[in-house]
Amino acid sequence: MKKTTTFVISDFTSFRLKMLNWSKQFNIFCLLDNNAYHFDVPQFESLLAVGCNASLQDNAGNAFESLKEFSSHHQDWLFGHLAYDLKNETAPLQSRNFDGIGFKDIHFFVPETVLQLTGQTLTIFSEANANLLFDEIITGEEYKEVAGDIVTIHNRFSQADYIKSIQKIQQHILRGDCYELNFCQEFYSSGAEICPRTVYQRLIQLSPSPFAALYRAGE
């Protein structure tokens, strides 16, 4: 199990950016941030998991059972995702939508280190030397925005196809097949070169979501 060490932080905003910058060296990490949203009892304001001691990746079929077995062998922090197509394990459903990202349907990892930032307190959960980790973050380079390509965003449906889909949905509702439907389409850019940390930081400045996340899984 990981050792727990606590430090006092003088500048929350500055340290959070240093923590974000420090994460770039890791091939896998997950940052969860509430952007100072005023919950009645906040468990944390920023939580960063880095490195990987063990991982599970699988597609729908036996994924939930695999996760159950994986978690039973690793009584530790687990970070990751459950993807939409896991529905195929719980109901007689199938979907064959284009997937330009390629995440597995399920992916969880046991991090090497977890940093929990709440107010002026930083708690480090790690088997490594927490003082060295803290010094590494504090003395690391300052966060700087990295310019990326000019990105051209495309929509996956043409306007005509979008209208046809809406008309089909209207007919389903009129027949009583459903009463509410969450219809989505993908907006994308192929071959874009961006810095995810910079884009994330800009996004939360524009829209400080209380459930923000930046997640890297390999490439």
PDB file of N, CA, C and O in Angstrom, residues 15 29 31 45 48 56 59 63 65 72 145 158 184 188 195 212 217-219:
ATOM      1  N   PHE A  15       0.887  26.094  -7.807  1.00  0.00           N
ATOM      2  CA  PHE A  15       1.276  24.692  -7.631  1.00  0.00           C
ATOM      3  C   PHE A  15       0.473  23.777  -8.549  1.00  0.00           C
ATOM      4  O   PHE A  15       1.015  22.813  -9.094  1.00  0.00           O
ATOM      5  N   PHE A  29      -1.585   9.087 -17.235  1.00  0.00           N
ATOM      6  CA  PHE A  29      -1.966   9.859 -16.053  1.00  0.00           C
ATOM      7  C   PHE A  29      -3.430  10.248 -16.157  1.00  0.00           C
ATOM      8  O   PHE A  29      -4.035  10.226 -17.238  1.00  0.00           O
ATOM      9  N   LEU A  31      -5.888  13.415 -14.465  1.00  0.00           N
ATOM     10  CA  LEU A  31      -6.078  14.587 -13.629  1.00  0.00           C
ATOM     11  C   LEU A  31      -7.572  14.871 -13.510  1.00  0.00           C
ATOM     12  O   LEU A  31      -8.265  15.005 -14.520  1.00  0.00           O
ATOM     13  N   GLU A  45      -9.874  19.154  -4.411  1.00  0.00           N
ATOM     14  CA  GLU A  45     -10.043  20.140  -5.462  1.00  0.00           C
ATOM     15  C   GLU A  45      -9.323  19.712  -6.739  1.00  0.00           C
ATOM     16  O   GLU A  45      -9.761  20.020  -7.840  1.00  0.00           O
ATOM     17  N   LEU A  48      -4.434  14.055  -8.981  1.00  0.00           N
ATOM     18  CA  LEU A  48      -3.601  13.636 -10.107  1.00  0.00           C
ATOM     19  C   LEU A  48      -3.000  12.266  -9.827  1.00  0.00           C
ATOM     20  O   LEU A  48      -2.329  12.059  -8.813  1.00  0.00           O
ATOM     21  N   LEU A  56      -5.434  -2.706 -16.776  1.00  0.00           N
ATOM     22  CA  LEU A  56      -6.403  -3.601 -17.402  1.00  0.00           C
ATOM     23  C   LEU A  56      -6.981  -2.894 -18.616  1.00  0.00           C
ATOM     24  O   LEU A  56      -7.435  -1.754 -18.514  1.00  0.00           O
ATOM     25  N   ASN A  59     -12.214  -5.053 -24.213  1.00  0.00           N
ATOM     26  CA  ASN A  59     -13.412  -4.620 -24.913  1.00  0.00           C
ATOM     27  C   ASN A  59     -14.621  -5.375 -24.389  1.00  0.00           C
ATOM     28  O   ASN A  59     -14.492  -6.366 -23.666  1.00  0.00           O
ATOM     29  N   ALA A  63     -15.704  -7.746 -19.980  1.00  0.00           N
ATOM     30  CA  ALA A  63     -14.946  -6.645 -19.382  1.00  0.00           C
ATOM     31  C   ALA A  63     -15.278  -6.424 -17.916  1.00  0.00           C
ATOM     32  O   ALA A  63     -14.384  -6.199 -17.093  1.00  0.00           O
ATOM     33  N   GLU A  65     -16.370  -8.552 -15.702  1.00  0.00           N
ATOM     34  CA  GLU A  65     -15.800  -9.645 -14.910  1.00  0.00           C
ATOM     35  C   GLU A  65     -14.286  -9.470 -14.788  1.00  0.00           C
ATOM     36  O   GLU A  65     -13.703  -9.727 -13.727  1.00  0.00           O
ATOM     37  N   SER A  72      -9.901  -7.024  -7.408  1.00  0.00           N
ATOM     38  CA  SER A  72      -9.711  -7.897  -6.249  1.00  0.00           C
ATOM     39  C   SER A  72      -8.232  -8.182  -5.994  1.00  0.00           C
ATOM     40  O   SER A  72      -7.830  -8.450  -4.861  1.00  0.00           O
ATOM     41  N   GLU A 145       2.259  27.922 -22.099  1.00  0.00           N
ATOM     42  CA  GLU A 145       1.393  27.463 -23.178  1.00  0.00           C
ATOM     43  C   GLU A 145       2.241  27.060 -24.378  1.00  0.00           C
ATOM     44  O   GLU A 145       3.266  27.682 -24.663  1.00  0.00           O
ATOM     45  N   SER A 158     -23.463  15.533 -42.623  1.00  0.00           N
ATOM     46  CA  SER A 158     -23.831  16.684 -43.451  1.00  0.00           C
ATOM     47  C   SER A 158     -25.136  17.256 -42.902  1.00  0.00           C
ATOM     48  O   SER A 158     -25.849  16.593 -42.130  1.00  0.00           O
ATOM     49  N   CYS A 184     -26.527  12.832 -30.660  1.00  0.00           N
ATOM     50  CA  CYS A 184     -25.227  13.512 -30.708  1.00  0.00           C
ATOM     51  C   CYS A 184     -24.559  13.289 -32.059  1.00  0.00           C
ATOM     52  O   CYS A 184     -24.841  12.325 -32.760  1.00  0.00           O
ATOM     53  N   TYR A 188     -14.759  16.937 -35.213  1.00  0.00           N
ATOM     54  CA  TYR A 188     -13.411  16.371 -35.173  1.00  0.00           C
ATOM     55  C   TYR A 188     -12.458  17.130 -36.092  1.00  0.00           C
ATOM     56  O   TYR A 188     -12.879  17.923 -36.958  1.00  0.00           O
ATOM     57  N   CYS A 195      -1.150  20.623 -28.117  1.00  0.00           N
ATOM     58  CA  CYS A 195      -0.639  20.280 -26.789  1.00  0.00           C
ATOM     59  C   CYS A 195      -1.844  20.092 -25.881  1.00  0.00           C
ATOM     60  O   CYS A 195      -2.535  21.077 -25.558  1.00  0.00           O
ATOM     61  N   ALA A 212     -14.004  18.430 -14.312  1.00  0.00           N
ATOM     62  CA  ALA A 212     -13.052  18.452 -15.420  1.00  0.00           C
ATOM     63  C   ALA A 212     -12.051  17.301 -15.299  1.00  0.00           C
ATOM     64  O   ALA A 212     -11.745  16.849 -14.196  1.00  0.00           O
ATOM     65  N   ALA A 217      -3.704   7.979 -21.929  1.00  0.00           N
ATOM     66  CA  ALA A 217      -3.532   6.526 -21.904  1.00  0.00           C
ATOM     67  C   ALA A 217      -2.623   6.136 -23.061  1.00  0.00           C
ATOM     68  O   ALA A 217      -3.069   5.908 -24.175  1.00  0.00           O
ATOM     69  N   GLY A 218      -1.326   6.116 -22.812  1.00  0.00           N
ATOM     70  CA  GLY A 218      -0.367   5.813 -23.882  1.00  0.00           C
ATOM     71  C   GLY A 218      -0.359   6.919 -24.915  1.00  0.00           C
ATOM     72  O   GLY A 218      -0.186   8.087 -24.602  1.00  0.00           O
ATOM     73  N   GLU A 219      -0.595   6.527 -26.193  1.00  0.00           N
ATOM     74  CA  GLU A 219      -0.581   7.540 -27.254  1.00  0.00           C
ATOM     75  C   GLU A 219      -1.970   8.118 -27.503  1.00  0.00           C
ATOM     76  O   GLU A 219      -2.174   8.741 -28.531  1.00  0.00           O
TER      77      GLU A 219
END
